[in-house]
Coordinates of C-alpha atoms in Angstrom, one line a residue:
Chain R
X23 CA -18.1 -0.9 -15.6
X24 CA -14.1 -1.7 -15.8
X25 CA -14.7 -4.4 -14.4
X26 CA -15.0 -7.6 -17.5
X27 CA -15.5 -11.4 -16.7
X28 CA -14.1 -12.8 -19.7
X29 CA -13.7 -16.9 -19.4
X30 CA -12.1 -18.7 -21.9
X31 CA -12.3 -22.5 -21.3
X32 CA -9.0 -23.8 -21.5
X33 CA -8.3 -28.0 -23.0
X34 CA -6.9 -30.3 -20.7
X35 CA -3.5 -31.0 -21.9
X36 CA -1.7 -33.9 -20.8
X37 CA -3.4 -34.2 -16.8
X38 CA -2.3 -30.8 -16.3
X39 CA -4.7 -29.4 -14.0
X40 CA -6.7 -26.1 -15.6
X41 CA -4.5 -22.9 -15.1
X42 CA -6.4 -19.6 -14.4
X43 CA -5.0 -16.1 -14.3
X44 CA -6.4 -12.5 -13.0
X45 CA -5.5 -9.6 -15.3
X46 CA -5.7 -6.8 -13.8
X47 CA -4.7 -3.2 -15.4
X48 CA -5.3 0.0 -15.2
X49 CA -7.7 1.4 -17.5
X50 CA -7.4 5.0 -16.9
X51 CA -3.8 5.0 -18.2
X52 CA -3.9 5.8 -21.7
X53 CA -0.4 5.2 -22.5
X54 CA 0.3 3.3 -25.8
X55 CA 2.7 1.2 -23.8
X56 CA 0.0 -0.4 -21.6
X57 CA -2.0 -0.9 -24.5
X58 CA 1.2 -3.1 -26.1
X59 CA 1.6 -5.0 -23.0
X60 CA -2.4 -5.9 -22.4
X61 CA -2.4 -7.1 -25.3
X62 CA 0.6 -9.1 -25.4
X63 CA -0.5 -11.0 -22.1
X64 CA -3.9 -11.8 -23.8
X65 CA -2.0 -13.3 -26.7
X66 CA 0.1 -15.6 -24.9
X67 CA -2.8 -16.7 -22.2
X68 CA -4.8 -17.5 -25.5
X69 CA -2.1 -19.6 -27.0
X70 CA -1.7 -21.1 -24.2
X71 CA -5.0 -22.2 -23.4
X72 CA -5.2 -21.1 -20.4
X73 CA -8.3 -19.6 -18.3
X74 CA -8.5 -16.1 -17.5
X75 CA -10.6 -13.1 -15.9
X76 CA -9.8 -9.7 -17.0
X77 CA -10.2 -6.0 -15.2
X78 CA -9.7 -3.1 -16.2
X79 CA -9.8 -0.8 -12.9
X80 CA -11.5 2.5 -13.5
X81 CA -10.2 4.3 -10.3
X82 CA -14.0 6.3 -10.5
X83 CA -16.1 2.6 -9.7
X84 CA -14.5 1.5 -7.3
X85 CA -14.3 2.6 -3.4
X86 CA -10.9 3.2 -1.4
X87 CA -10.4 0.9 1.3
X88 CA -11.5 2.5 4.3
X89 CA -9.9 0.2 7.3
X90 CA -13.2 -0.2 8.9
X91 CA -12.4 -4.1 9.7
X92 CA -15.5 -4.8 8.4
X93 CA -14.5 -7.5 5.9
X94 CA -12.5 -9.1 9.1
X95 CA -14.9 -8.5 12.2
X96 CA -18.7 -8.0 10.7
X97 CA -19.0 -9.9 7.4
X98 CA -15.4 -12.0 7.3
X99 CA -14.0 -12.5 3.9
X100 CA -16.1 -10.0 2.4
X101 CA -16.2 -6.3 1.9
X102 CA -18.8 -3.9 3.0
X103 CA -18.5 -1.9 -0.1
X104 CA -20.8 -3.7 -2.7
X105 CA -18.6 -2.9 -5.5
X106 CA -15.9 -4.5 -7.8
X107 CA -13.7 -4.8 -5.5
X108 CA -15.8 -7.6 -4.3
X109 CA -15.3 -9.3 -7.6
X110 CA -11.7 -8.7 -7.5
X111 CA -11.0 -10.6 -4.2
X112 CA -13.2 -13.4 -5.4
X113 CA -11.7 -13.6 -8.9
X114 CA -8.1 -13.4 -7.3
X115 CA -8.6 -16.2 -5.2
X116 CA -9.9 -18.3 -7.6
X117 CA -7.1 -18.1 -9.5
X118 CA -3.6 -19.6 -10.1
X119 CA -2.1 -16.5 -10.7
X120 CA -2.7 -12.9 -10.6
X121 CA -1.5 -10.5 -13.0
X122 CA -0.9 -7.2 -12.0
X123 CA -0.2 -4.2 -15.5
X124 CA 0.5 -0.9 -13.9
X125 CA 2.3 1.9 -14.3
X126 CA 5.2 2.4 -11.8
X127 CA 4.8 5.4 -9.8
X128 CA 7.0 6.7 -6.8
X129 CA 8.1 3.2 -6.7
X130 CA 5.1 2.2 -6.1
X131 CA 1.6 1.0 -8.4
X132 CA -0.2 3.2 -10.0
X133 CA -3.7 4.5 -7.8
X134 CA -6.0 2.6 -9.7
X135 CA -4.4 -0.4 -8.9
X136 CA -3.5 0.1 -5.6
X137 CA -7.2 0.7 -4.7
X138 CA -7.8 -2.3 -6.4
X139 CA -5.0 -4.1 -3.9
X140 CA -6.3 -2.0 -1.1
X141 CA -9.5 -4.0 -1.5
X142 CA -8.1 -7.5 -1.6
X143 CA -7.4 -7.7 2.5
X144 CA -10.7 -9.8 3.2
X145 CA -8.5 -12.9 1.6
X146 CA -6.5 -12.7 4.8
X147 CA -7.6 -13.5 8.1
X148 CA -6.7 -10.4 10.8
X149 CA -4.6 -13.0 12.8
X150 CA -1.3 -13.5 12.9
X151 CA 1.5 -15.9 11.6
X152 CA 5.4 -16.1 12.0
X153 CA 6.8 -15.9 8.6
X154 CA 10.5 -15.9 8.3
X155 CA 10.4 -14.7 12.2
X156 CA 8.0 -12.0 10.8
X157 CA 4.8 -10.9 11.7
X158 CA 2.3 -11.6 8.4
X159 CA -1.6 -12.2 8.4
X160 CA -3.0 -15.8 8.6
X161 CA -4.2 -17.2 5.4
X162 CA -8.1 -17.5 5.3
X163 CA -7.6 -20.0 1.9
X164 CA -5.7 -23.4 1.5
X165 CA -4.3 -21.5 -1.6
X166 CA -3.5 -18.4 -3.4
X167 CA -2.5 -17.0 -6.2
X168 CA 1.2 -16.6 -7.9
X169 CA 1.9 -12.9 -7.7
X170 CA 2.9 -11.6 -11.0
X171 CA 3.7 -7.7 -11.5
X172 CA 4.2 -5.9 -14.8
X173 CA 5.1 -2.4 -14.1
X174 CA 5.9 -0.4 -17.0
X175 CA 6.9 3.7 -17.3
X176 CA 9.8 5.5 -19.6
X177 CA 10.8 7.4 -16.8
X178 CA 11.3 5.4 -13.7
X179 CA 14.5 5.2 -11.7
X180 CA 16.8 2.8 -10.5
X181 CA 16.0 3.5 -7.0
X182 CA 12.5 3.6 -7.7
X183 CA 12.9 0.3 -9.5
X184 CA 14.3 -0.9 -6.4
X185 CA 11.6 0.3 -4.3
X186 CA 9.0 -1.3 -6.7
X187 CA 10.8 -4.9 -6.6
X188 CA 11.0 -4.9 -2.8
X189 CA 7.2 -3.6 -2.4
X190 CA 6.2 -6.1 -4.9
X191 CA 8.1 -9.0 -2.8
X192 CA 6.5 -7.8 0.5
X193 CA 2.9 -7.9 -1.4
X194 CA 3.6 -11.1 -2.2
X195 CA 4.6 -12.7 1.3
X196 CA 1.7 -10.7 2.5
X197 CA -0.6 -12.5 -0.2
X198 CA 0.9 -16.1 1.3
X199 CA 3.5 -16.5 -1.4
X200 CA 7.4 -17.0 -1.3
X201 CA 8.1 -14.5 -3.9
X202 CA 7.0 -12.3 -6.4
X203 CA 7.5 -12.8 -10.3
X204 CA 7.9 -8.8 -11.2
X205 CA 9.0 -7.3 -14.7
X206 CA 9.6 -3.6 -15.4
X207 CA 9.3 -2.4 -19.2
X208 CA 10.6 0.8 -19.8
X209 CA 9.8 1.3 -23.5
X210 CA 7.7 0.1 -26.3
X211 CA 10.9 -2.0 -28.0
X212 CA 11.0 -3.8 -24.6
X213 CA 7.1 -4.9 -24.7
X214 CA 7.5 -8.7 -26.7
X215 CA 10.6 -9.4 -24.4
X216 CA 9.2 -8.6 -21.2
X217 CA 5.9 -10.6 -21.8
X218 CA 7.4 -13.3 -23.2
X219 CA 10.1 -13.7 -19.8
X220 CA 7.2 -13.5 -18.1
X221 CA 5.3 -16.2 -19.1
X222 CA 8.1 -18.5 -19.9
X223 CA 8.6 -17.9 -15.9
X224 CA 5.0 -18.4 -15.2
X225 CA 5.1 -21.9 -17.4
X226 CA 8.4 -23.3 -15.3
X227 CA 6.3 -22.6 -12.2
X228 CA 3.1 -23.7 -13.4
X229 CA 4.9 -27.1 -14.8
X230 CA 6.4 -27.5 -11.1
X231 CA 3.1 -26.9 -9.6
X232 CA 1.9 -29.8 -11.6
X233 CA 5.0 -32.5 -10.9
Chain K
X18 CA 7.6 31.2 13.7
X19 CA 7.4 27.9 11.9
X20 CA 4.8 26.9 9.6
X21 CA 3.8 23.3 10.0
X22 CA 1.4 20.3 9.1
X23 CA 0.2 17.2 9.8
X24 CA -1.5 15.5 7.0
X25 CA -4.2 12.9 8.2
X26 CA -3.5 10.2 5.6
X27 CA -5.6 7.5 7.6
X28 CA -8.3 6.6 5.9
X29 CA -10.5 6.5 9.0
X30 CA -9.8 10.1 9.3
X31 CA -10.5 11.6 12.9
X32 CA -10.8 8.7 15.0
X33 CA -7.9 7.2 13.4
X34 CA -4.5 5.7 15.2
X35 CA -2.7 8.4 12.3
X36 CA -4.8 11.2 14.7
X37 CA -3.1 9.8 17.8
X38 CA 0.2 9.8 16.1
X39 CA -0.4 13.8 15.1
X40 CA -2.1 14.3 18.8
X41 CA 1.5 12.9 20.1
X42 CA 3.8 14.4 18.1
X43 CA 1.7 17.8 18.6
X44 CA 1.7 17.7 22.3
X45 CA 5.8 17.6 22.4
X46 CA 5.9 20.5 20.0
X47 CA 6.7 24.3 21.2
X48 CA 3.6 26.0 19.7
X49 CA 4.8 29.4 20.7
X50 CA 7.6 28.5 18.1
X51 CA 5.5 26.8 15.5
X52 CA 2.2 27.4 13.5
X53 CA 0.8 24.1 13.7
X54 CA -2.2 23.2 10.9
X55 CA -4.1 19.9 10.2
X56 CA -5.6 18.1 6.8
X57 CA -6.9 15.1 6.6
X58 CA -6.6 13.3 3.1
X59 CA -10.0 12.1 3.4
X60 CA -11.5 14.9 4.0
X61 CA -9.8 16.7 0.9
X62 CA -11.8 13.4 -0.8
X63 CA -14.6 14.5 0.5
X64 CA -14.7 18.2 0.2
X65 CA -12.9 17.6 -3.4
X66 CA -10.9 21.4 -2.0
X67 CA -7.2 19.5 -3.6
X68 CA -6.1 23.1 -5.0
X69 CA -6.6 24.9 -1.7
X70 CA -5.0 22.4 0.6
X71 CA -2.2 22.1 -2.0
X72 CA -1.4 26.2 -2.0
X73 CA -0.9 26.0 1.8
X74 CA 0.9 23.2 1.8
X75 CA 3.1 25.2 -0.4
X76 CA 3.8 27.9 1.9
X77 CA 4.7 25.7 5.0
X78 CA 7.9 25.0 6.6
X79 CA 8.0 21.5 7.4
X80 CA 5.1 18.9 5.8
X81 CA 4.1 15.9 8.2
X82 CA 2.6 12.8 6.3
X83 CA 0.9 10.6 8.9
X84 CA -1.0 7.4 7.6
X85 CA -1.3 4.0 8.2
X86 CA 0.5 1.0 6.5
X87 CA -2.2 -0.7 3.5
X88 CA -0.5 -3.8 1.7
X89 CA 3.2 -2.6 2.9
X90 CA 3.3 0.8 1.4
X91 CA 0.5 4.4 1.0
X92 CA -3.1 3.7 1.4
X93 CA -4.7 4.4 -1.7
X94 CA -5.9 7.7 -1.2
X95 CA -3.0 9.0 0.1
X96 CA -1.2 7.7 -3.2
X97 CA -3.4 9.6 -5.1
X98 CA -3.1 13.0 -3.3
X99 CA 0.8 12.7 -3.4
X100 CA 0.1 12.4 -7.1
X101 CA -2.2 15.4 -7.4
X102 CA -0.2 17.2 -5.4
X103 CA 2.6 16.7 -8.4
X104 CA 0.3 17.3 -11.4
X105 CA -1.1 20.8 -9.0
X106 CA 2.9 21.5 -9.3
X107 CA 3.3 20.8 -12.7
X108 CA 0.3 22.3 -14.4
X109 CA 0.7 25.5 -12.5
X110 CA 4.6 25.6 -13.2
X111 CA 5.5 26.1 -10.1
X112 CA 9.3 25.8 -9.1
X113 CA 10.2 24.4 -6.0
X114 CA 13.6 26.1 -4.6
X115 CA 16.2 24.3 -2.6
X116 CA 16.4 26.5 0.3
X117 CA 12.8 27.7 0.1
X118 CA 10.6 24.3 -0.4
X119 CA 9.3 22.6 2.2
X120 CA 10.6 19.9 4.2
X121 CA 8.8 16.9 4.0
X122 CA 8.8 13.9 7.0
X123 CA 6.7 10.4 6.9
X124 CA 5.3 9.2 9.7
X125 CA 3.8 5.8 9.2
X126 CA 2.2 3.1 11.6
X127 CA 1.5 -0.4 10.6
X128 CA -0.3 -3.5 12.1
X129 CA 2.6 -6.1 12.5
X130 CA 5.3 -5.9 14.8
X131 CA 8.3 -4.7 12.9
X132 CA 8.6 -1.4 12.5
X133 CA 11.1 -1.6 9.6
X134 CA 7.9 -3.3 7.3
X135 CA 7.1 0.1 7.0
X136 CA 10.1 1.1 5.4
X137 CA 9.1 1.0 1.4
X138 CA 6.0 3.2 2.5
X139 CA 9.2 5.8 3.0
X140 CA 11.1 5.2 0.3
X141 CA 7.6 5.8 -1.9
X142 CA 7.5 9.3 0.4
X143 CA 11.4 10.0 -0.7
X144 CA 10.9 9.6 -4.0
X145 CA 8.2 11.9 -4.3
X146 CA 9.9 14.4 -2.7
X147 CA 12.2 14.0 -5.4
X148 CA 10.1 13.7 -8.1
X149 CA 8.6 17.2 -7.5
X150 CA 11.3 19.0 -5.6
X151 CA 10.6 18.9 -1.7
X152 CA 12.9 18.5 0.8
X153 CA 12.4 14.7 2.2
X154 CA 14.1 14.8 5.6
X155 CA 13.7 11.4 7.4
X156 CA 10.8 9.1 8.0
X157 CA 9.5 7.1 10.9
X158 CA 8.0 3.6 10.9
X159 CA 6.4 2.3 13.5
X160 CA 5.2 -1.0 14.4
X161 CA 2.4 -2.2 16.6
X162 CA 0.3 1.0 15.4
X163 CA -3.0 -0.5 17.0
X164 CA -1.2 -1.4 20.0
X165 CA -0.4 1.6 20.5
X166 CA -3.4 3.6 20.1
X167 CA -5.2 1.1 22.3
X168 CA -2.7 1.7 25.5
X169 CA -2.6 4.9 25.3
X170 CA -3.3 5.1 28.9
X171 CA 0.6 3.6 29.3
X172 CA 2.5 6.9 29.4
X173 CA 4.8 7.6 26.2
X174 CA 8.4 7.2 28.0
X175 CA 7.3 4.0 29.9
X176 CA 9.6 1.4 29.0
X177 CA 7.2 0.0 27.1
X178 CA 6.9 2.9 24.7
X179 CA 10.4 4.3 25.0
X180 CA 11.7 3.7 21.6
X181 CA 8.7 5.8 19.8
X182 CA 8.8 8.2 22.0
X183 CA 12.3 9.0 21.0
X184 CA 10.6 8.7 17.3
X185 CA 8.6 11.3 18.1
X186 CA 11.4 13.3 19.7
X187 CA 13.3 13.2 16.7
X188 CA 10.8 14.7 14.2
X189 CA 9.7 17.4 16.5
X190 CA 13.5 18.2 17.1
X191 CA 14.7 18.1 14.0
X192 CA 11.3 20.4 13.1
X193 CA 11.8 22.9 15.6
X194 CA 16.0 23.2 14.8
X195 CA 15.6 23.3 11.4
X196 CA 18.3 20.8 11.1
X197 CA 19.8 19.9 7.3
X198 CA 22.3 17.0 8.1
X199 CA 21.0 13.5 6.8
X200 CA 19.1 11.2 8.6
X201 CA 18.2 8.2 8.4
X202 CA 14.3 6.9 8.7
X203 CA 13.8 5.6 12.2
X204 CA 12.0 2.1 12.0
X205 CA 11.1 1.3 15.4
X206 CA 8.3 -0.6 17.6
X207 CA 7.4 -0.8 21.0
X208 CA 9.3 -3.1 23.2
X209 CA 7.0 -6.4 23.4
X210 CA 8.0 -9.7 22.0
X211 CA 6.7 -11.5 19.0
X212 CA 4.8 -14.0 20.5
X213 CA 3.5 -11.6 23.1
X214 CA 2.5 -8.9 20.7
X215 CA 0.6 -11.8 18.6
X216 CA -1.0 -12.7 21.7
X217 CA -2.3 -9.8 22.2
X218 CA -3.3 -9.0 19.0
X219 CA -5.5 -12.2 18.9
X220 CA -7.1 -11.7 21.9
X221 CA -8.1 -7.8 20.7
X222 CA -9.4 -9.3 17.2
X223 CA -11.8 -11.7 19.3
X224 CA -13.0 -9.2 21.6
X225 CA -14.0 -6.7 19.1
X226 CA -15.6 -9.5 16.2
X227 CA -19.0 -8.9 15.7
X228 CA -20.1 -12.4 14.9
X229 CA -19.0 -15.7 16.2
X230 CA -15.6 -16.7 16.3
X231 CA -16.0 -19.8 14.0
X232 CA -17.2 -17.2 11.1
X233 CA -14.1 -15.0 11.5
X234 CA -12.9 -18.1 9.8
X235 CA -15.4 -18.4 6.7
X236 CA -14.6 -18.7 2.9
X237 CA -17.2 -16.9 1.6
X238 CA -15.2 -17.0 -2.4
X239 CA -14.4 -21.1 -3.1
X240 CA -17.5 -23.3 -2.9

């Protein structure tokens, strides 16, 4: 299954409530690159104590989305497909923060990943809401997660770095959130910087969370 | 005459909004002057045929990608036929000439309002295109896709409709010339306000649930 529940318990430190994070990545990218950064997030959600959940999407166990309305109209909050991608919505909004590893393609996730997005739309409700005079789904939870995007690739463009910044921002708003915390490595060297920005970001906004 | 398709990237396949899109676009079209054929993505899934819908895609004219909007940009399985459509290109070597490749146009329909939320949908499309060497043309986003669909009894120059059906006008147009000057993608949406569009919207949601409307509401993942 690419699917692992891995729990660490973290120590309460200081009143802080627990902090949990979703790591999500693609496993059927074989790049040495994602295997750096994986296991550079690990490290630093270990040293920091925090709680985690960890899945690796194989793109073959787990269905497309297939816009049936099921998970909105027939069985709300949950999707008809009897898959992972079950377990993904319900670890994603059980967490603080959701960390998304993927390759950046076109701009845009790589497939694995986006069928794994696909599959998180039962955490909305199918109404609507006025967000910055724009029309966004209703939240179905009092809270969700940060959205935190790792894309990586040695080959990706400017424009298509643009593209992936703005998609990754629109996700976000989307997923009930102001912004978007995305990084974009573009080669092995980069890996320790990139990770390391990331969760010095994720720490700031966790501590403010906390005030 | 012209060679053209229209890709079916809706996940729902036949009885799709992207298939009312197509069915529009299609009736505006001069087939004595164009060779119109259809795919649908899903299908392709299905029948796993990726190498023989990629050949003929090859040899058309002008390509028309018609999906839906899923979390602001492709639905998944249209993502991955774009990108075995490029690994068919690459592993087979084939060279895509300027004046020779096909021209590509996006054609996507999403659930909100604003038809500009489609945009990075596009811009994924584009950079495709440039990835493997096809001709990207324009794009056209379009909001209030269900709406749409569901009045389709309102005739497609009605006020109502006006500005998509000058969407459409301008892909089949620009089809049928052959035009090469650049364009812009058309973000567009019918003309209904905000608040009534969300009106309506919640209205359609409750009379289509299948349970009661308290449950619509349920949290099903936090205990």
């Amino acid at each position: 299954m690419g699917y692992t529940a891995t729990k660490v318990d973290s120590v309460n430190i200081g009143g802080l409530r627990e902090m949990k994070a979703f790591v999500v990545t693609d496993k059927t990218c074989s790049d040495e690159i994602r295997s750096d950064l994986r296991d550079y997030i690990l490290n630093e959600i270990t040293k920091n104590n925090y709680k985690y959940e960890l899945a690796d999407v194989d793109s073959d166990e787990i269905s497309y989305c297939i816009g049936c309305f099921g998970c909105w109209l027939k069985t709300p909050g949950v999707c008809i497909f009897n898959d992972v991608g079950r377990k993904y919505a319900k670890s994603c909004i059980e967490s603080d923060y959701i960390i998304l590893l993927t390759p950046v393609k076109y701009g845009c996730y790589s497939v694995a990943i986006k069928k794994a997005l696909d599959r998180l739309i039962p955490i909305v409700l199918p109404f609507f809401k006025k967000f910055n005079n724009e029309v966004h789904h209703s939240p179905r939870y009092k809270k969700y997660p940060q959205f935190v995007v790792v894309g990586y690739g040695n080959d990706i463009s400017s424009e298509e770095e643009n593209t992936f910044r703005k998609l990754t921002l629109a996700n976000a708003i989307n997923f009930q959130k102001e912004k978007s915390l995305t990084y974009i490595c573009r080669n092995q060297e980069d890996v320790k910087k990139t990770i390391t920005d990331c969760f010095n970001d994720i720490a700031k906004e966790y501590s403010g969370v906390n005030e | 005459m012209r060679k053209v398709c229209f890709i079916n990237g809706s996940p729902r396949g036949e009885g799709s909004g992207s298939r009312f899109y197509i069915d529009e676009l299609t009736k505006l079209m001069d087939t004595t002057a164009s060779d119109i054929t259809h795919f649908t993505v899903i299908e392709t899934v299905k029948r796993k045929n990726y190498e023989e819908v990629f050949k003929s895609l090859l040899e058309m004219n002008d390509i028309v990608f018609v999906f839906p909007l899923y979390i602001d940009c492709l639905p998944a399985s249209v993502l991955d036929f774009i990108t075995k459509f490029e690994e068919f290109i690459k592993e087979n070597r084939i060279r895509l000439k300027d004046g020779g490749a096909p021209r590509v146009y996006g054609f996507v329909n999403n659930g909100f309002i604003e038809g500009y939320q489609n945009k990075y949908a596009l811009r994924i499309l584009e950079h495709f295109c440039e990835r493997v060497g096809l001709i990207w043309r324009f794009g056209v986003g379009v909001g209030g896709g269900e709406f749409m669909a569901q009045t389709a009894a309102v005739p497609p120059n009605s006020k109502l409709k006006r500005p998509v059906h000058k969407a459409y006008l301008a892909i089949v147009k620009d089809i049928e010339n052959n035009n090469n000057d650049n364009k812009d993608n058309i973000l567009t949406n019918p003309n209904v306000s905000k608040n009534m569009f969300i009106f309506a919207a919640t209205i359609n949601w409750i009379k289509n649930k299948k349970v009661k409307i308290r449950d619509m509401f349920k949290k099903p993942y936090l205990s």
